[in-house]
XYZ file of C-alpha atoms in Angstrom:
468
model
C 51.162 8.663 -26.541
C 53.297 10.409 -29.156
C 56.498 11.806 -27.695
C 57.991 15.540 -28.451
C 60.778 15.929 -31.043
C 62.514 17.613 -28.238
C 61.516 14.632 -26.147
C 65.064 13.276 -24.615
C 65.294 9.919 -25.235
C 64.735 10.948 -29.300
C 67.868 13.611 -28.503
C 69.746 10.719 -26.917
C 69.187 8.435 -29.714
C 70.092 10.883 -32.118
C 73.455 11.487 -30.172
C 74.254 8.271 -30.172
C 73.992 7.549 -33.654
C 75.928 10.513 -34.256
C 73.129 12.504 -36.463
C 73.587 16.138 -36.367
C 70.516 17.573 -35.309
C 68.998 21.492 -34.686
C 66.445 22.767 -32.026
C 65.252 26.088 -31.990
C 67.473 27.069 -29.179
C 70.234 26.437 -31.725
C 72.192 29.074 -33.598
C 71.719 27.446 -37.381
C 68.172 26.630 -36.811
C 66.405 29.611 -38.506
C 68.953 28.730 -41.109
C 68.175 24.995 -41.464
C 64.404 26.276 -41.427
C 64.683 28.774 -44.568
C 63.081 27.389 -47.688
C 61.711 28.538 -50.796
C 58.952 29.566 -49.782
C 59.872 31.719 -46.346
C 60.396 30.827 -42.915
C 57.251 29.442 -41.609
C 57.969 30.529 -37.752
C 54.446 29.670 -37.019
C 54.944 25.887 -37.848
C 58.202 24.915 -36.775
C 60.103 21.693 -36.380
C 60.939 20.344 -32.822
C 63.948 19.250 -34.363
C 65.855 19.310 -37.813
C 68.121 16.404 -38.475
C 70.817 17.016 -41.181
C 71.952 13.213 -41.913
C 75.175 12.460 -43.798
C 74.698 8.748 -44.591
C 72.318 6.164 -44.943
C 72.631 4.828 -41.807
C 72.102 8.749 -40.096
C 68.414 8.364 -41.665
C 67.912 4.850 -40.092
C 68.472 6.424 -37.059
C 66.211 9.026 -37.240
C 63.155 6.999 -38.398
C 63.707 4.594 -35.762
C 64.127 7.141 -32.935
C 60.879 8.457 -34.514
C 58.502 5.399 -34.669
C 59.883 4.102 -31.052
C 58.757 7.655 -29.787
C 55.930 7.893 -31.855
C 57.369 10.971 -32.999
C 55.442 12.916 -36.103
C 58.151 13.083 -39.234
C 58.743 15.081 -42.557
C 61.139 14.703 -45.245
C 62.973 18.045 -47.290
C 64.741 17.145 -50.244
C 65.172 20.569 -52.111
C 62.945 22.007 -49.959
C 61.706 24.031 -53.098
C 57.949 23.234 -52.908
C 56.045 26.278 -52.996
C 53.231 25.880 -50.212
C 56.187 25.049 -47.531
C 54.480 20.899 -47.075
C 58.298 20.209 -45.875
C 57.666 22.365 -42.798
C 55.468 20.661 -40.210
C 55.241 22.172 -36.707
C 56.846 20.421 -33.744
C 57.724 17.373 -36.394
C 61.154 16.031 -36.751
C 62.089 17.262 -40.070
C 64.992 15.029 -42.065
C 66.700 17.429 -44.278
C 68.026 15.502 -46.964
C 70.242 18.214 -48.591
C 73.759 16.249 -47.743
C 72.966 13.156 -49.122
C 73.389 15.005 -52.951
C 76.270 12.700 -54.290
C 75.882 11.671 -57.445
C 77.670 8.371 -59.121
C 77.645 7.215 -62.779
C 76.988 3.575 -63.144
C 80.121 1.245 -64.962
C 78.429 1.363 -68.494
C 77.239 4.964 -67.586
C 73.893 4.439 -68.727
C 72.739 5.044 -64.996
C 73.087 7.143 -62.489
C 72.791 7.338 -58.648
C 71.471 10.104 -57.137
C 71.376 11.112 -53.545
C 68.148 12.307 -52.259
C 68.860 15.770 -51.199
C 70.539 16.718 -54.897
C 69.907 19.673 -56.951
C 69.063 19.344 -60.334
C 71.514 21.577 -60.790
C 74.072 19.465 -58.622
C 72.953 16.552 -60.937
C 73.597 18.315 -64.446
C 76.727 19.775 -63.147
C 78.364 16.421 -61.923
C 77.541 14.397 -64.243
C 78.336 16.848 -67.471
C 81.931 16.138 -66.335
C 81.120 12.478 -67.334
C 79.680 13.656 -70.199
C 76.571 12.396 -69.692
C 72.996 14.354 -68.498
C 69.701 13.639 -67.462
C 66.423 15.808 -67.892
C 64.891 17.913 -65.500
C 62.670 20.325 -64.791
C 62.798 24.401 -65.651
C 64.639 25.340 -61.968
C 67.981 24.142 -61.121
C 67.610 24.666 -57.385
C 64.833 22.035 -57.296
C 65.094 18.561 -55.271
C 66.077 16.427 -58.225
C 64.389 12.766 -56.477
C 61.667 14.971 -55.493
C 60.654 16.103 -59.089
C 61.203 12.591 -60.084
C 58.643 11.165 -57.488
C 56.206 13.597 -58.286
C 55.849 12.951 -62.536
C 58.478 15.294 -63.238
C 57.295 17.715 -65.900
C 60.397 19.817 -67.489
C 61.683 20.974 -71.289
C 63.389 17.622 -71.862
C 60.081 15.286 -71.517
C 60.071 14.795 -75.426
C 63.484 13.650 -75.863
C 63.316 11.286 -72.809
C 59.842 11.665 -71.239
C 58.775 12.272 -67.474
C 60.882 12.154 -64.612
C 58.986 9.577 -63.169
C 59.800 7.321 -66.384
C 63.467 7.672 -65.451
C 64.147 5.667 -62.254
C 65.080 2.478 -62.411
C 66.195 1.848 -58.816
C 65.756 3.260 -55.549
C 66.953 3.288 -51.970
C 64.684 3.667 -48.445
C 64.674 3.635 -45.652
C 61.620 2.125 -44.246
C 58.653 2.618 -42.079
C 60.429 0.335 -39.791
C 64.006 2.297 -40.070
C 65.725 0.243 -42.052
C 67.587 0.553 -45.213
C 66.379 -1.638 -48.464
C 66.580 -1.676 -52.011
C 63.323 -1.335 -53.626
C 61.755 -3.857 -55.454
C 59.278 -3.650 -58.543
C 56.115 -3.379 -56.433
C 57.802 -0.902 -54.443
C 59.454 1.178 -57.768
C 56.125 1.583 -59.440
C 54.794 3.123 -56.394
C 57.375 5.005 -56.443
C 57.292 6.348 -59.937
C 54.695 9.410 -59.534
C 53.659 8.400 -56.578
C 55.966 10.825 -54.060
C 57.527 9.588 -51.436
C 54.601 8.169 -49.573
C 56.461 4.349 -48.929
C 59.751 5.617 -46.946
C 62.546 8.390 -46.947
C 64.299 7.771 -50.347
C 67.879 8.385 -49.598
C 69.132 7.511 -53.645
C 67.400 7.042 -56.811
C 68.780 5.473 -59.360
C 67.963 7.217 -62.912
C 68.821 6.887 -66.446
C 71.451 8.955 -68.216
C 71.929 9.662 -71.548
C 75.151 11.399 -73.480
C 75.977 15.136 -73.015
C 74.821 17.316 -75.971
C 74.386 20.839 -77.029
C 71.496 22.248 -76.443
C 69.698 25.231 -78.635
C 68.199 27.774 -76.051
C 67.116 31.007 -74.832
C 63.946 33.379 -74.520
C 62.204 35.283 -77.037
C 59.839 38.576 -75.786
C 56.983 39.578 -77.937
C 55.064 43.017 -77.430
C 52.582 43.106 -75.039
C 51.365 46.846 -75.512
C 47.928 45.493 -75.519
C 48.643 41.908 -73.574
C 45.102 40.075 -73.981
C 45.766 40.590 -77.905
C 49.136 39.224 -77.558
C 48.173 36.042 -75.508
C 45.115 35.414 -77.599
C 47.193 35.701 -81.223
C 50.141 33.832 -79.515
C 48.602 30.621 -78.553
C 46.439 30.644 -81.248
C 49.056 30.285 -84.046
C 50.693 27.866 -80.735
C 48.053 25.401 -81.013
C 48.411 25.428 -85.360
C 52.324 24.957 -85.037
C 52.363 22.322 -81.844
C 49.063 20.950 -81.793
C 47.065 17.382 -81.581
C 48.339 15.788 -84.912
C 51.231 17.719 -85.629
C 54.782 16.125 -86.709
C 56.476 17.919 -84.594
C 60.718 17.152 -83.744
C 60.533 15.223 -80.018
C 63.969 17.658 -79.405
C 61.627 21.042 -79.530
C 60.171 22.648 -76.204
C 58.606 26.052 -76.362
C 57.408 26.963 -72.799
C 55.421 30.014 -72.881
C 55.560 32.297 -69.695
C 53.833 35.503 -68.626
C 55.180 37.784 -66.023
C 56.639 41.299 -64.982
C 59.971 41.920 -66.493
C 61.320 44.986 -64.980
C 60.684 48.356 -66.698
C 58.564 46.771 -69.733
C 55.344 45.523 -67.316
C 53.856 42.674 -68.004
C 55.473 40.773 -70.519
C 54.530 37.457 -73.085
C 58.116 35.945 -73.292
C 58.781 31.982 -74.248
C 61.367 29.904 -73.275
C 62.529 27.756 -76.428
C 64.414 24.721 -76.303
C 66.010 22.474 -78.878
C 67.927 19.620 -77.398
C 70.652 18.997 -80.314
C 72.820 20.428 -81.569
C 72.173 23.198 -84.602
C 70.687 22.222 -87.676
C 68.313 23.723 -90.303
C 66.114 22.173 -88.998
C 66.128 23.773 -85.411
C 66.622 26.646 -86.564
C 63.306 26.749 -89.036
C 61.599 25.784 -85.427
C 62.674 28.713 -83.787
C 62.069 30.959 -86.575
C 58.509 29.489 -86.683
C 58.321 29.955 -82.669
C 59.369 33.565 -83.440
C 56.750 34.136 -85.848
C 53.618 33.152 -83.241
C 53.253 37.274 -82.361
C 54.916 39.907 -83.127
C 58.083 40.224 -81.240
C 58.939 43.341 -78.832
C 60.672 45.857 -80.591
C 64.473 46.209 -79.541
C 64.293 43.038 -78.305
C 66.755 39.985 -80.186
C 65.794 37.852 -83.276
C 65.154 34.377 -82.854
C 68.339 33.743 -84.166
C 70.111 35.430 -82.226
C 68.325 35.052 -78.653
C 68.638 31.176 -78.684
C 72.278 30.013 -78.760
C 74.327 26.881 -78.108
C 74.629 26.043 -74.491
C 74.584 22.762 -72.170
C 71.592 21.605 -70.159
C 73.332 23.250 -67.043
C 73.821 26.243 -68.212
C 70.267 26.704 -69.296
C 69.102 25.105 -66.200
C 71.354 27.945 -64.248
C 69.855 30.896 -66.706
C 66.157 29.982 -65.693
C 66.677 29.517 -62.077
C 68.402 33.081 -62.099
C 64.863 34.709 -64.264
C 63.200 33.379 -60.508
C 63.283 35.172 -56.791
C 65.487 33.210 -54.658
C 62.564 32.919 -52.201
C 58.852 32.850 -53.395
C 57.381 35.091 -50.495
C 54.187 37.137 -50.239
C 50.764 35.693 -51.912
C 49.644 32.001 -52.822
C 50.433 30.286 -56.160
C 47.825 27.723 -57.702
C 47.436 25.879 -61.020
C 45.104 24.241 -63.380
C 45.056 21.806 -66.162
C 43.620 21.855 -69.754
C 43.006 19.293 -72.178
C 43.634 21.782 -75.459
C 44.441 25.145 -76.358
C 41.216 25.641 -77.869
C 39.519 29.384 -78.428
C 37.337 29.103 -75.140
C 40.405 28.308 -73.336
C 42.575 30.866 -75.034
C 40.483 33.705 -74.318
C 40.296 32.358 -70.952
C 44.441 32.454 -70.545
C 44.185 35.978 -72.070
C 41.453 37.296 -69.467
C 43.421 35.930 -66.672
C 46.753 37.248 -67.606
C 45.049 40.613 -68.534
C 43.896 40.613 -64.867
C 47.000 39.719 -63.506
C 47.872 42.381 -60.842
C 50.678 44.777 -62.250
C 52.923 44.426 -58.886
C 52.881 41.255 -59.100
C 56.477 39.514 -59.178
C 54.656 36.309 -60.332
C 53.131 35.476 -63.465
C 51.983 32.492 -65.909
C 54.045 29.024 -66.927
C 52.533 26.740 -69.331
C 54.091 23.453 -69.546
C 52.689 21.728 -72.572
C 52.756 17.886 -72.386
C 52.543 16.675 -76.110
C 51.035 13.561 -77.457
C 54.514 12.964 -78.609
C 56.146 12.160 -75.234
C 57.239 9.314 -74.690
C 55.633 9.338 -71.812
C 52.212 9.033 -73.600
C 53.148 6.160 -75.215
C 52.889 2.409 -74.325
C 55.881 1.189 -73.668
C 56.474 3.068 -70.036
C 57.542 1.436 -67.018
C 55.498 0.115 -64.690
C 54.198 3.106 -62.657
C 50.830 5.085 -60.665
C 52.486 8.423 -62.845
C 48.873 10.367 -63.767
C 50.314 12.174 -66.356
C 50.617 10.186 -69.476
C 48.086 12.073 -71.611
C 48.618 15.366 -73.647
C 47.610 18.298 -71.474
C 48.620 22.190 -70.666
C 50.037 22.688 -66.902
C 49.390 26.306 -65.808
C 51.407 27.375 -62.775
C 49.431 31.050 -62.181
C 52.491 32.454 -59.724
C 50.309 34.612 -57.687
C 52.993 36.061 -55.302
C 54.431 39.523 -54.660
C 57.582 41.516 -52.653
C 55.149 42.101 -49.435
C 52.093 41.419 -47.575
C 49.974 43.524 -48.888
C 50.770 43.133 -52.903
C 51.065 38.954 -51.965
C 47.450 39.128 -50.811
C 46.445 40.767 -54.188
C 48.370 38.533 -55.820
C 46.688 35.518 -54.149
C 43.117 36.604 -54.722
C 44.195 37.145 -58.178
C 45.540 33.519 -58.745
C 42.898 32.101 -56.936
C 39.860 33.597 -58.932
C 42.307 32.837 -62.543
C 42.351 29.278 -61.658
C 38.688 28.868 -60.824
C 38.037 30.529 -64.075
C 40.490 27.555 -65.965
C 38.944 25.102 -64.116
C 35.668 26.124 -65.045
C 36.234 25.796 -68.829
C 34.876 22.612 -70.291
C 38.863 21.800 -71.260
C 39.738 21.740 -67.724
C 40.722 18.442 -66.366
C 41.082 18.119 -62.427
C 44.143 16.207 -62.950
C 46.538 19.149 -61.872
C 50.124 18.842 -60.888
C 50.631 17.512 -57.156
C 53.561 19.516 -56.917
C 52.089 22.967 -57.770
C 48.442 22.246 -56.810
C 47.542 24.167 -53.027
C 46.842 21.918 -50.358
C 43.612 23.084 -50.003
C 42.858 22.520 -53.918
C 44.719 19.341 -54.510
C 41.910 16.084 -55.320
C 44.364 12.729 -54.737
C 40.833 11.170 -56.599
C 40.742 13.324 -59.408
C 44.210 13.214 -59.895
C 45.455 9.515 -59.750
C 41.809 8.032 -60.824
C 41.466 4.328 -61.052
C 45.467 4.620 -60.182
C 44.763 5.897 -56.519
C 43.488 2.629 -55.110
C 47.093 0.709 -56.366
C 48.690 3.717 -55.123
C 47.016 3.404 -51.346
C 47.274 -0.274 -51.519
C 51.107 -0.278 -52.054
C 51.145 3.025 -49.203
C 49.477 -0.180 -46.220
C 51.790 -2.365 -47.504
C 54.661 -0.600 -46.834
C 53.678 2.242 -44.699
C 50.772 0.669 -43.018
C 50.898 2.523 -39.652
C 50.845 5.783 -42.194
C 54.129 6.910 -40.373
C 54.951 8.818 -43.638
C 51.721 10.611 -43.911
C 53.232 13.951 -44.424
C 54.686 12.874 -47.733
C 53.824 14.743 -50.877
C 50.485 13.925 -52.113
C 49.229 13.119 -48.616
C 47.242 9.841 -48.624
C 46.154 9.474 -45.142
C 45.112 11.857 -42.187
């Protein structure tokens, strides 16, 4: 019979290793609950562990499978369905172990498994040295790894996923071991499904400028926009293009105070300034017209570092998501069917929403896509369009709008014959998200390594979720 995280003997054991713990009783526990995407009071923890070594999260994984005790893992605790919250689970918040080392030749790095990406660009820009990430600087940077890790810099130096090297977990048997090859490619894309992973160890590459910033065009009449947008889009970026691995245009729909609804884009040159990059973002400038008043290409994207781009987009986003349900699909091409499908569904998009539309274009220029990858179960090595539809609003009422609205836009991109079912675990609902469809002929390696490692399925709450 299972035992309760509030169950003594797991409190004693916890004591004794000297793991600071929360109940719900205690006075940081609403606190240590908060994540990005609310409170979840209706499926709370028994208990929230906040470890400080290695040896705290041995501790708690034994107490755990001794009691039979249910467990999940926050890292970032950014995902934005709330999977790190699991009622009357002992939850092993990960956010202390964020150190982050740089390797004797500094072409690695080690990162603790509660870090930031935003922790991780700032420490190790003062070794001069930076890794890529994704588009929010708040997120859990093992987490996006583990996951495929989709972000701006994925043509320079290709998915997260491709990045680790090494790892550290603690087992399904509580104890601490360095992961092996078998154990790394399950690793890379395939979440955290074979243990806790307390440290990843990543590559790094040396600190450059970066060319970056947001351009707005006029959305007056927003379907006409979208549709002449992406059109000239797919000419510029698409399937046979030469296009420079440094350039990232990410386009993004959503309410920008006093304007509405807005078409913006995110562009991203990762270099410093040349003629070249700048003829890009001209060209990027010329897909629509831009909004009048609004700054020329020229002038919008400027010299920065990763960081401070990473710190720029993470402040464009609510601090919580709250109110409504986000979901996503996945498209092969930008063709005209699936165009006028992103215009409909943006034209629809409710105006209170605080939500919107990101498109995260994986090119057939990644490396990535290529053939010389590590060894991995990472789904996402093909060109393809991610579309996070952000269907969330400031309260109850404008949330559920919001949700029916993102709900009905993604069966309508699914529907398209460019839709592919292989969506993005990390932005895909629960109730939405097809493991089969997803990993394909990679799912059965991907279970196979989850018995041999986990093969009591005491991780089951990991992100995808394998077992029951």
């Amino acid at each position: 019979m299972a035992a309760s995280p509030s169950d003594s003997t797991i409190r004693a054991q916890l004591e004794g290793a000297g793991v600071p713990y929360s109940i719900p009783e205690s006075a940081d526990f609403n606190q240590l609950l908060s994540n990005y995407s609310g409170n979840h009071q209706n499926r709370k923890p028994g208990i929230i562990t906040v470890p400080e070594t290695y040896q705290h999260v041995e501790a708690i994984v034994a107490a755990c499978v001794a009691a039979k005790a249910e467990i999940v893992v926050r890292g970032g605790g950014h995902d934005i369905f709330g999977r790190s919250t699991v009622a009357d689970a002992v939850t092993v918040d990960l956010r202390k172990l964020n150190s982050v080392t740089v390797s004797e030749n500094h072409e690695t790095a080690h990162v603790g498994g509660g870090a930031t990406a935003e922790q991780v660009l700032e420490a190790l820009a003062s070794k001069g040295l930076q890794v890529p990430v994704g588009s929010c600087g708040t997120v859990g940077y093992a987490g996006w790894c583990l996951v495929g890790g989709l972000g701006p810099y994925i043509h320079s130096y290709g998915l997260g996923a491709d990045q680790i090297v090494g790892a550290k977990v603690v087992n399904a048997e509580g104890k601490l071991v360095v992961a092996d090859d078998k154990m790394l490619k399950g690793l890379r894309g395939g979440g955290a499904n074979l243990g806790v992973v307390v440290e990843l160890t990543v590559k790094a590459y040396p600190l450059q400028d970066v060319q970056a910033g947001m351009l707005m065009f006029d959305s007056t009449d927003l379907s006409k926009a979208v549709t002449t947008f992406l059109t000239n889009y797919e000419k510029l970026f698409g399937e046979g293009k030469n296009v420079p691995s440094q350039i990232y245009p990410m386009p993004f729909i959503f309410a920008v105070p006093g304007l509405g609804i807005t078409l913006c884009c995110c562009v991203i040159w990762n270099g410093t300034a040349t003629d070249e990059s700048r003829a890009w973002v001209d060209d990027v400038g010329k897909l629509a017209p831009l909004m009048p008043g609004t700054p020329e290409p020229q002038t919008a994207i400027t010299t920065m570092k990763a960081l401070d781009f990473s710190r720029q987009l993470t402040a464009m986003l609510p601090p919580q998501m709250l109110g409504g349900r986000p979901q996503s699909a996945s498209l092969t091409r930008l063709t005209p069917s699936a165009i006028a499908g992103l215009a409909n569904v943006a034209a629809n998009m409710p105006k209170s929403s605080t939500g919107g539309i990101n498109m995260h274009v994986v090119r057939e220029d990644c490396p990535s896509c290529s053939d010389n990858v590590p060894d991995s179960v990472c789904p996402y090595r093909e060109a393809h369009i991610m579309i996070e539809l952000l269907g969330v609003g400031p309260d109850e009422e404008i949330g559920k709008e919001a949700a029916e609205w993102s709900m009905a836009a993604r069966n309508e991109l699914m529907g398209l014959e460019e839709a592919t079912k292989k969506t993005y675990i990390a932005v895909t609902s629960p109730e939405c998200l097809d493991v089969e469809s997803v990993y394909g002929e990679k799912l059965a390696e991907l279970k196979k390594l989850k018995k041999e490692y986990d093969p009591h399925g005491f991780f089951k709450n990991a992100l995808p979720r394998l077992v029951d």
